[in-house]
mmCIF file of C-alpha atoms and ligand atoms in Angstrom:
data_model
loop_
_atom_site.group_PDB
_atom_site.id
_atom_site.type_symbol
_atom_site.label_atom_id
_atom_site.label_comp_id
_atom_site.label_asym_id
_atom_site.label_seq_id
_atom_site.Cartn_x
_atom_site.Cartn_y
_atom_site.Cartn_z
ATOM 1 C CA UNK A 2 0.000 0.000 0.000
ATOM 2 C CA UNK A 3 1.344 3.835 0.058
ATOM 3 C CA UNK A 4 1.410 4.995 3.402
ATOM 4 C CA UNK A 5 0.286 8.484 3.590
ATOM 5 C CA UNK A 6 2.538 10.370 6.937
ATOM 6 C CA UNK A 7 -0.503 12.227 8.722
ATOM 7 C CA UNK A 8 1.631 15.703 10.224
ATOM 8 C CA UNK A 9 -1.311 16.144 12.819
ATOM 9 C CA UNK A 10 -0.812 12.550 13.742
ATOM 10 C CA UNK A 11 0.902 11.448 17.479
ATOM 11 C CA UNK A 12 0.232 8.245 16.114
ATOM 12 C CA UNK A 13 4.118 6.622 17.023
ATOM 13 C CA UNK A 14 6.104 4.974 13.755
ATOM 14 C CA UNK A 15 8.135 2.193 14.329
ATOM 15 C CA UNK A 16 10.596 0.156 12.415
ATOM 16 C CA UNK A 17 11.299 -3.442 12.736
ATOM 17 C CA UNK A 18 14.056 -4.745 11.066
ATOM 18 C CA UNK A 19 13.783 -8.569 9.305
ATOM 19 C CA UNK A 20 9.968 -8.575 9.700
ATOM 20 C CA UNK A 21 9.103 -10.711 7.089
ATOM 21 C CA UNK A 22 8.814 -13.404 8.727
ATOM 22 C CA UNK A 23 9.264 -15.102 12.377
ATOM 23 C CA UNK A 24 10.067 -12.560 15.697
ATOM 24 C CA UNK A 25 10.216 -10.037 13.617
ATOM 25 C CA UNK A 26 6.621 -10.487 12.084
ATOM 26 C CA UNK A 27 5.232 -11.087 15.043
ATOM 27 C CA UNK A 28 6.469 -7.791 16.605
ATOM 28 C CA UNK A 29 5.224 -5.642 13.837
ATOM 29 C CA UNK A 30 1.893 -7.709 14.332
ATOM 30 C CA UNK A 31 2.153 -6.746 17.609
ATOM 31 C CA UNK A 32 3.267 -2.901 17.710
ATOM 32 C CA UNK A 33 0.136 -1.902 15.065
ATOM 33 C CA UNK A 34 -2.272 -3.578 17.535
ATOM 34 C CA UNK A 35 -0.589 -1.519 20.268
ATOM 35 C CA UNK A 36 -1.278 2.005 17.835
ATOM 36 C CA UNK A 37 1.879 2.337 15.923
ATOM 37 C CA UNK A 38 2.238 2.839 12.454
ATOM 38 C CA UNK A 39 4.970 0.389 11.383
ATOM 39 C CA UNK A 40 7.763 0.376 9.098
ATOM 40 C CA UNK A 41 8.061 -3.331 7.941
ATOM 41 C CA UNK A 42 11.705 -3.713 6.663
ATOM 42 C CA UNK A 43 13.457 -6.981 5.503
ATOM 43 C CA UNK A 44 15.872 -7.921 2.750
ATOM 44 C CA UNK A 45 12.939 -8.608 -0.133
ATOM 45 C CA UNK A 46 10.271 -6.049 -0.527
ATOM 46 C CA UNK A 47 7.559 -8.163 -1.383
ATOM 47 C CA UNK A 48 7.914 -10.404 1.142
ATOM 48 C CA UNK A 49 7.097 -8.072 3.508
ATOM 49 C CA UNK A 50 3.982 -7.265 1.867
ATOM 50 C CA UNK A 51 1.449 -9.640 3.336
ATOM 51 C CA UNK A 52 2.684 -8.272 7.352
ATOM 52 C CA UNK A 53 1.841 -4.997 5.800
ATOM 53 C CA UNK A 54 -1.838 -6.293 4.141
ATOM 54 C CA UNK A 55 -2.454 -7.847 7.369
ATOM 55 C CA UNK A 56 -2.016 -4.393 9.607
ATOM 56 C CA UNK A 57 -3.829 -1.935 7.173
ATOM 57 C CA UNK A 58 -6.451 -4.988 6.677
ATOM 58 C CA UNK A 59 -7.163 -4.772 10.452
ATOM 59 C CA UNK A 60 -7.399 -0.820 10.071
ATOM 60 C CA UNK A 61 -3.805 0.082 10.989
ATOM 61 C CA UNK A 62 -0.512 2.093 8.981
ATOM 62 C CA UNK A 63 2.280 0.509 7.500
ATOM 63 C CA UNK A 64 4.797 0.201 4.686
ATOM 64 C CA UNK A 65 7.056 -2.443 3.203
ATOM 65 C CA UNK A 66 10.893 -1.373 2.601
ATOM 66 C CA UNK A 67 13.264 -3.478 1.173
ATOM 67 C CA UNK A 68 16.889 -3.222 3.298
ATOM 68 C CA UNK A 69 19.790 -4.590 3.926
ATOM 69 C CA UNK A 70 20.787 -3.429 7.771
ATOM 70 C CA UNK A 71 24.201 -4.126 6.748
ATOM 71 C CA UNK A 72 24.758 -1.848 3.961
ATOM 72 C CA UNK A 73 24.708 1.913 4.765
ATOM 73 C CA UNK A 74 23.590 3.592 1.929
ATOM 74 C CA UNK A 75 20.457 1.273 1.913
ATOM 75 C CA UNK A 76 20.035 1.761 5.342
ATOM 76 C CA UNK A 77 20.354 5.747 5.307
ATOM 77 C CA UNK A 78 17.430 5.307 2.546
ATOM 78 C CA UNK A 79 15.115 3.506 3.872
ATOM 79 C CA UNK A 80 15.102 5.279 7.258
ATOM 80 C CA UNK A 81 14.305 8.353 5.519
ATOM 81 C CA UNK A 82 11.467 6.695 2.854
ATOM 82 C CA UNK A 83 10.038 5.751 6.567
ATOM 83 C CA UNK A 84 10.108 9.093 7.702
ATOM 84 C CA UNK A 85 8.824 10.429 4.649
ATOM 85 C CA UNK A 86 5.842 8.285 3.957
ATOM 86 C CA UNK A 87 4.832 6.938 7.434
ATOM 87 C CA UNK A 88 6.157 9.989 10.095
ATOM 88 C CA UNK A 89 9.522 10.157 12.384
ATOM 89 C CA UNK A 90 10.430 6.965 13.869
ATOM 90 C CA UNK A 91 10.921 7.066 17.275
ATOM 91 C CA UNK A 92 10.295 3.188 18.059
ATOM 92 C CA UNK A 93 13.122 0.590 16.407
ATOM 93 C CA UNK A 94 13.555 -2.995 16.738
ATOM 94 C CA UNK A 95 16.413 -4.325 15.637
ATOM 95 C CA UNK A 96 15.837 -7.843 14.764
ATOM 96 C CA UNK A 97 17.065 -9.203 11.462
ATOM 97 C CA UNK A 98 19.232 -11.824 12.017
ATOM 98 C CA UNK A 99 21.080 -14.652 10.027
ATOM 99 C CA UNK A 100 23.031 -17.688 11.747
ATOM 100 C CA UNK A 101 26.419 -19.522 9.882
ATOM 101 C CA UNK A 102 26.750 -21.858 12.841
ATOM 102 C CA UNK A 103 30.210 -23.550 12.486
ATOM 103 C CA UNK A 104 32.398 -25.384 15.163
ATOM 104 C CA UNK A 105 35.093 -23.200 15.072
ATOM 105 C CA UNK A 106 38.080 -24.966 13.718
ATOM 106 C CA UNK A 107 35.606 -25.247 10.157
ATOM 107 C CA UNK A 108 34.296 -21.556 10.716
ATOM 108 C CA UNK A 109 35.389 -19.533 7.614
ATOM 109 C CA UNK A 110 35.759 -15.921 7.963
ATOM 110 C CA UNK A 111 33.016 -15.077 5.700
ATOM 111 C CA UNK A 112 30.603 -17.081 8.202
ATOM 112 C CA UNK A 113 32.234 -14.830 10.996
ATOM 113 C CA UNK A 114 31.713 -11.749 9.003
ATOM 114 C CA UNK A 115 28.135 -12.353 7.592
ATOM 115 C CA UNK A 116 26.662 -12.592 11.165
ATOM 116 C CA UNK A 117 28.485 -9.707 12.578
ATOM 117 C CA UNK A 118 27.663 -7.398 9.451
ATOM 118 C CA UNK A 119 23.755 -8.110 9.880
ATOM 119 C CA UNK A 120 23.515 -8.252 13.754
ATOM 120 C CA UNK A 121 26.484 -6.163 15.241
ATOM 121 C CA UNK A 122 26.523 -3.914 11.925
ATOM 122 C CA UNK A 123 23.091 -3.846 10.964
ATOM 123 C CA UNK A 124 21.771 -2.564 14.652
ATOM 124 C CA UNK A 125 24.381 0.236 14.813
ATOM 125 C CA UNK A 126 23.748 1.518 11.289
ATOM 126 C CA UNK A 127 19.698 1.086 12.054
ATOM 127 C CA UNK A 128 20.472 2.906 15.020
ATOM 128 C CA UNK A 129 22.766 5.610 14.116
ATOM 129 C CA UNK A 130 20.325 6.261 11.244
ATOM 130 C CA UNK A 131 16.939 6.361 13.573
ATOM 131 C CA UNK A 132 18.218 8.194 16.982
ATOM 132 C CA UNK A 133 18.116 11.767 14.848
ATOM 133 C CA UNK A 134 14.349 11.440 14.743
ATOM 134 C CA UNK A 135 14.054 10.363 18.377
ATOM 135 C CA UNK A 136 16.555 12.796 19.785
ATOM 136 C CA UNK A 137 14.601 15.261 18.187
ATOM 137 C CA UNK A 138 11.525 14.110 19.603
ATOM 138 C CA UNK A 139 13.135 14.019 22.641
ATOM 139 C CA UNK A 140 11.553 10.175 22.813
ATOM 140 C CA UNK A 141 12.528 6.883 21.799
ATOM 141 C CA UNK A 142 12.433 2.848 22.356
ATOM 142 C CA UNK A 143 14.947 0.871 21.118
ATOM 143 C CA UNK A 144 14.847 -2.483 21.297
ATOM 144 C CA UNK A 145 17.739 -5.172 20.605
ATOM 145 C CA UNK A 146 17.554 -8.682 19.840
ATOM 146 C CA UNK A 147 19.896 -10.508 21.935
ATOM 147 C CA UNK A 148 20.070 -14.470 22.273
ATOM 148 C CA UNK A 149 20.560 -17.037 25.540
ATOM 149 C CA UNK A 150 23.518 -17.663 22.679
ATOM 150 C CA UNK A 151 24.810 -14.644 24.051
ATOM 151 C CA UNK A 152 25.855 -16.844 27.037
ATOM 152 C CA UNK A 153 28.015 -19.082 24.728
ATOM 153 C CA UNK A 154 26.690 -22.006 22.423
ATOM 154 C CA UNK A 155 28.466 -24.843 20.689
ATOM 155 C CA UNK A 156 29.018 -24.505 17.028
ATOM 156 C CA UNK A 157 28.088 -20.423 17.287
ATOM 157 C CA UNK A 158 31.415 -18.782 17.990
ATOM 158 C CA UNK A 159 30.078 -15.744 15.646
ATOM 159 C CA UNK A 160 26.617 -15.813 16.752
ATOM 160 C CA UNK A 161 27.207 -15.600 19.971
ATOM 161 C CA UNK A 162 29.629 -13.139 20.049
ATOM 162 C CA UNK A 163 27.444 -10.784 17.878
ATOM 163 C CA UNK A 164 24.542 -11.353 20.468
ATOM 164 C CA UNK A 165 26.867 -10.733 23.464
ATOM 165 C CA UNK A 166 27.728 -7.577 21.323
ATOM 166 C CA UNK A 167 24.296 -6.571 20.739
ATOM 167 C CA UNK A 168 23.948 -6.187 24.496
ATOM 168 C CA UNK A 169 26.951 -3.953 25.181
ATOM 169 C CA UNK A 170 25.924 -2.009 22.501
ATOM 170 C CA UNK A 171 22.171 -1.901 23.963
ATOM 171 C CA UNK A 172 24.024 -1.138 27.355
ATOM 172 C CA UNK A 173 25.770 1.795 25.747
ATOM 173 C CA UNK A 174 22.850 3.305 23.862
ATOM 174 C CA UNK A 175 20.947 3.665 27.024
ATOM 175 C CA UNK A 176 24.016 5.863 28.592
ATOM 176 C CA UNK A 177 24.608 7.541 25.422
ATOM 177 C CA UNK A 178 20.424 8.467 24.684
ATOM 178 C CA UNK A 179 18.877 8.599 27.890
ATOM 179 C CA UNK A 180 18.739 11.599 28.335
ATOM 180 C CA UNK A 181 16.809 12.661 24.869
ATOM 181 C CA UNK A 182 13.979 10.263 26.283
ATOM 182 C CA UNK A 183 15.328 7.084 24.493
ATOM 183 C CA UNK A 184 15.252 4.082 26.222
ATOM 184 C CA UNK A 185 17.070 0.808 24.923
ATOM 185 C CA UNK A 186 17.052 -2.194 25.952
ATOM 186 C CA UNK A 187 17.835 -6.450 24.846
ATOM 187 C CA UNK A 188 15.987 -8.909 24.197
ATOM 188 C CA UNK A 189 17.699 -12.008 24.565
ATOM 189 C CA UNK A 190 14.965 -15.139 23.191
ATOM 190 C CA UNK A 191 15.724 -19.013 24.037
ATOM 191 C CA UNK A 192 14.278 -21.509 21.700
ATOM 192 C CA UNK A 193 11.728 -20.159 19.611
ATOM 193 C CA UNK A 194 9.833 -21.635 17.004
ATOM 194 C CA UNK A 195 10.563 -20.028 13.591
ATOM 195 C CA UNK A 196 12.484 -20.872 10.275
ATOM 196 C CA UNK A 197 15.381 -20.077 12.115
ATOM 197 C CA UNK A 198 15.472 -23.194 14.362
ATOM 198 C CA UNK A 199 13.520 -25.226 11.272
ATOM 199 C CA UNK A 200 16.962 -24.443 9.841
ATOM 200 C CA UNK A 201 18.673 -25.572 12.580
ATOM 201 C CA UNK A 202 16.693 -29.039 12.581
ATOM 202 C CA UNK A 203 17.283 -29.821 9.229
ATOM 203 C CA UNK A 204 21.026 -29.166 9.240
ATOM 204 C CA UNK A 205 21.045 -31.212 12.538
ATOM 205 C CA UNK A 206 19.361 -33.826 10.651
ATOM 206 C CA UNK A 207 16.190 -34.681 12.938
ATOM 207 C CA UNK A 208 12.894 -33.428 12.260
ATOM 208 C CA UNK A 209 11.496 -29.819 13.430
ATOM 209 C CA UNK A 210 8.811 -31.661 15.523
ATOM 210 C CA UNK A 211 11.996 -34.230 16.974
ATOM 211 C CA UNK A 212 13.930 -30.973 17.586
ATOM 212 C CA UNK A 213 10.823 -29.246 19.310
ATOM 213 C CA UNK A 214 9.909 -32.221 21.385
ATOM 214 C CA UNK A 215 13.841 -31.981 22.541
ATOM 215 C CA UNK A 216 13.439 -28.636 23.469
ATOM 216 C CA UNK A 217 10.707 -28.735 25.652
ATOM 217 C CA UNK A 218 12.341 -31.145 27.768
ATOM 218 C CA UNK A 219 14.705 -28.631 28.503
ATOM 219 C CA UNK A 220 12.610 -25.870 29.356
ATOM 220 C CA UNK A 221 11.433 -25.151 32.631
ATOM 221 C CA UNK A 222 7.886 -24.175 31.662
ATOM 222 C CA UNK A 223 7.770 -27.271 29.118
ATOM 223 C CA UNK A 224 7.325 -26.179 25.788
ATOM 224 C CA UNK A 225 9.149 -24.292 22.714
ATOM 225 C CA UNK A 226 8.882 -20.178 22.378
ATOM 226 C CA UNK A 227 6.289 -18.840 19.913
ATOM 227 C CA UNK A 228 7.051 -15.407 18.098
ATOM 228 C CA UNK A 229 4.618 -14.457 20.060
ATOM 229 C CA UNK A 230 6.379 -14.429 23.143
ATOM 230 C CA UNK A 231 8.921 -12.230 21.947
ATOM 231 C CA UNK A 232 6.583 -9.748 20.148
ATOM 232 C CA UNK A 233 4.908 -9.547 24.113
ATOM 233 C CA UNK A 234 7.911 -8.399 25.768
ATOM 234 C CA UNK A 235 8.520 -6.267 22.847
ATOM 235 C CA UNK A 236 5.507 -4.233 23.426
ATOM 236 C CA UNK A 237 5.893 -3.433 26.708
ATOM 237 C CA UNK A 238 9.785 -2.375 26.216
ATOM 238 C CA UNK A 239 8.512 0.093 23.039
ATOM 239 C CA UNK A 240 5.482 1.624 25.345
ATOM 240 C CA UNK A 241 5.153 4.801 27.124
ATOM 241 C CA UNK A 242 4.865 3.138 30.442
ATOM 242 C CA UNK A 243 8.351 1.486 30.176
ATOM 243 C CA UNK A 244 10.725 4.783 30.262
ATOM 244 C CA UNK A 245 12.215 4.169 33.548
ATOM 245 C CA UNK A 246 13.784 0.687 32.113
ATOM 246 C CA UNK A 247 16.460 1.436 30.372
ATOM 247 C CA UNK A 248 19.912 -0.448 29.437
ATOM 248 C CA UNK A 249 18.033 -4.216 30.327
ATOM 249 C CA UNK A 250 18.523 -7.634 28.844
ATOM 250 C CA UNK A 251 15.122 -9.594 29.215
ATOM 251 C CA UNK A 252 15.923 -13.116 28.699
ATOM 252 C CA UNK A 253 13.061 -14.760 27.649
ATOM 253 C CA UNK A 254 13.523 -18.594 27.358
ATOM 254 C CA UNK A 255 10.501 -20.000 29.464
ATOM 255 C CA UNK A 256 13.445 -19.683 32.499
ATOM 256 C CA UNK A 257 16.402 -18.161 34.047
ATOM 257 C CA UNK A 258 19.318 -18.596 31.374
ATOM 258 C CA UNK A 259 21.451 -15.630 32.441
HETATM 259 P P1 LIG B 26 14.135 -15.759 10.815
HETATM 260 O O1 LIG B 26 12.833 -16.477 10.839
HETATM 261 O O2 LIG B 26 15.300 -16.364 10.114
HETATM 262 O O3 LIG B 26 13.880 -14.273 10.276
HETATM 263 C C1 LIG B 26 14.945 -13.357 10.161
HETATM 264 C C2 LIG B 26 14.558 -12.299 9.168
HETATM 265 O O4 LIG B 26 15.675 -11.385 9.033
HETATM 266 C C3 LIG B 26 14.301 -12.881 7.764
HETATM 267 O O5 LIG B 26 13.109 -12.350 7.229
HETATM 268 C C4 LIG B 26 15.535 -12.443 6.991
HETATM 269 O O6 LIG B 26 15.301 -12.222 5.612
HETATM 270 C C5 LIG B 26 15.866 -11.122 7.664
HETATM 271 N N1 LIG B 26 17.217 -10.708 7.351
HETATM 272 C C6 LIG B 26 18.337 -11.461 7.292
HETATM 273 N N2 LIG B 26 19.401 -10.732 6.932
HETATM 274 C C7 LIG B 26 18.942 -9.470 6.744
HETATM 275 C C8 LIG B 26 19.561 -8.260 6.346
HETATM 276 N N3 LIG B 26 20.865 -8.190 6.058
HETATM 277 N N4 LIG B 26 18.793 -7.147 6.237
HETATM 278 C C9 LIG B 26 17.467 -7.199 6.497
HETATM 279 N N5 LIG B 26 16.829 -8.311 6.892
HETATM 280 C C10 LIG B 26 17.553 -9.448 6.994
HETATM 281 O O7 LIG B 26 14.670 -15.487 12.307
HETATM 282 P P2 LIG B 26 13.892 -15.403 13.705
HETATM 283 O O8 LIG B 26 13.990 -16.730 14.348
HETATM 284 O O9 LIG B 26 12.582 -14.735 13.552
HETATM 285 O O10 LIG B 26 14.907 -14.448 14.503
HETATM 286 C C11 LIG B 26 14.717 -13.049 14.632
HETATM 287 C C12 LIG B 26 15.772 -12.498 15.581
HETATM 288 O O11 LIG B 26 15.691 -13.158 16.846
HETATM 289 C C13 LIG B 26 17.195 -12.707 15.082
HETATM 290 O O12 LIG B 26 18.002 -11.604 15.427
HETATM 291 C C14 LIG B 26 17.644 -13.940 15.838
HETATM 292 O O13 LIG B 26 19.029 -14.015 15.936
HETATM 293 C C15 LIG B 26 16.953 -13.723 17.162
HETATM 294 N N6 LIG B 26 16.754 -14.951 17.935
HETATM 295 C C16 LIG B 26 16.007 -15.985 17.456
HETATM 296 C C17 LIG B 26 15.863 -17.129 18.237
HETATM 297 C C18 LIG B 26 15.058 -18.318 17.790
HETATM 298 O O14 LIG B 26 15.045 -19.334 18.504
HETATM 299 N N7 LIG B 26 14.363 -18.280 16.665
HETATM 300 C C19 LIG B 26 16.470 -17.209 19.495
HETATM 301 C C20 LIG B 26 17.228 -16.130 19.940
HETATM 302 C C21 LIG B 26 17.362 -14.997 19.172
HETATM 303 P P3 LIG B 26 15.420 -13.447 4.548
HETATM 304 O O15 LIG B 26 14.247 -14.307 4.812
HETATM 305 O O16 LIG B 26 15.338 -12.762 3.218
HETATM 306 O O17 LIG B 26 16.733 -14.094 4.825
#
């Protein structure tokens, strides 16, 4: 569709970042229910489309934008196309994410490089590009997407890393932007049920349901994340009511896992 920016609006624009599909979807699901106009931005245009038909179907604002968080011309762009068509963004989630899990004696540096260019990379160009409108609105929610990884996890020396990353750089935004009205703060997911850990499954070679099963075993409240889950948490950490948390990592795994 073609967003039109309403200037009388306080309507709040967000952008979430890999929302095509999985967390990511679910969050900009999530944040139009909650009132936002949302910026859905992922790799492929088009496949952000049907997130976007589903919020203006059920009433709400929103626009597709093709990116990639790791290149900063594109990202410059399509921070401003948001701005332009939907109004300032002073909510961001920085979620797109990519795993090249490796042991790390067969890790090659473009695995390494990959992940930190979309997750370490990505957020601070996202970032860097967004906190103009929110500074100047003297408001803001950023919110990260961290991992339990973050805590170390075989086979995901770069993932890992880049998620530990993400939450000294969450740590630092909320020193750095606090006092323009910007709160940031991490989200750091355990097992959640998306093509991300379908991917996992197959390369592991057991079925998603085998892999699923597995999981809940391990968690204390029994059973696998659902985007869902994530896009909850979300919400709260992007509304009004949340501006005295600030510089946070919310694990959310179905238990304690930091
Ligand atoms: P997903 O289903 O694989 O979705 C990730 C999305 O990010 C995809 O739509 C992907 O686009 C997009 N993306 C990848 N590289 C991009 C780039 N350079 N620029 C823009 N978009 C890009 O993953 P998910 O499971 O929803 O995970 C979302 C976030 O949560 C990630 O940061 C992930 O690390 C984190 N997380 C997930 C889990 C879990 O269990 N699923 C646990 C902890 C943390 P394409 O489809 O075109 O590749």
């Amino acid at each position: 569709m073609t967003a039109q920016p309403d200037q009388n609006s306080t309507q709040r624009t967000a952008i979430v970042t890999g929302a095509a599909r999985g967390i990511g979807a679910a969050v900009a699901r999530r944040l139009a229910t909650d009132g936002m106009a949302v910026a859905v931005l992922d790799l492929d245009e088009a496949a952000c489309q049907s997130v976007v038909d589903e919020i203006t179907g059920a009433g709400g604002r929103a626009l597709a934008v093709a990116v990639d968080v790791s290149d900063e011309a594109a990202v410059t762009a399509a921070v401003e196309r948001v701005a332009t068509e939907l109004g300032a963004p002073t909510v961001l989630v920085n979620n797109a994410g990519i795993i090249r899990d490796n042991m790390l004696f067969k890790m090659s540096v473009d695995d390494w490089d990959s992940v930190m260019g979309v997750h370490l990379r990505g957020s601070f160009l996202m970032t860097r590009a967004a906190q103009r409108y929110m500074t100047e609105a003297k408001y803001g929610r950023i919110v990260n997407l961290s991992s339990t990884s973050a805590l170390g996890n075989r086979g995901q020396a770069n993932y890992a890393a880049a998620k530990a990353g993400m939450q000294g750089f969450t740590k630092t935004l909320a020193l750095e932007l606090g006092k323009f009205g910007v709160t940031a703060n991490a989200i750091a997911p355990g097992f959640i049920a998306t093509d991300m850990t379908k991917a996992t499954a197959a390369r592991m070679g057991i079925t998603f349901e085998e892999f699923l099963e597995g999981a809940a075993k391990q968690i204390p409240v029994g059973r696998a994340g659902q985007p869902e889950d994530i896009a909850a948490t979300a919400s709260w950490l992007c509304a009004e009511e949340s501006g005295f948390v600030s510089g946070q990592v919310i694990y959310v795994a179905g238990g304690p896992r930091d």
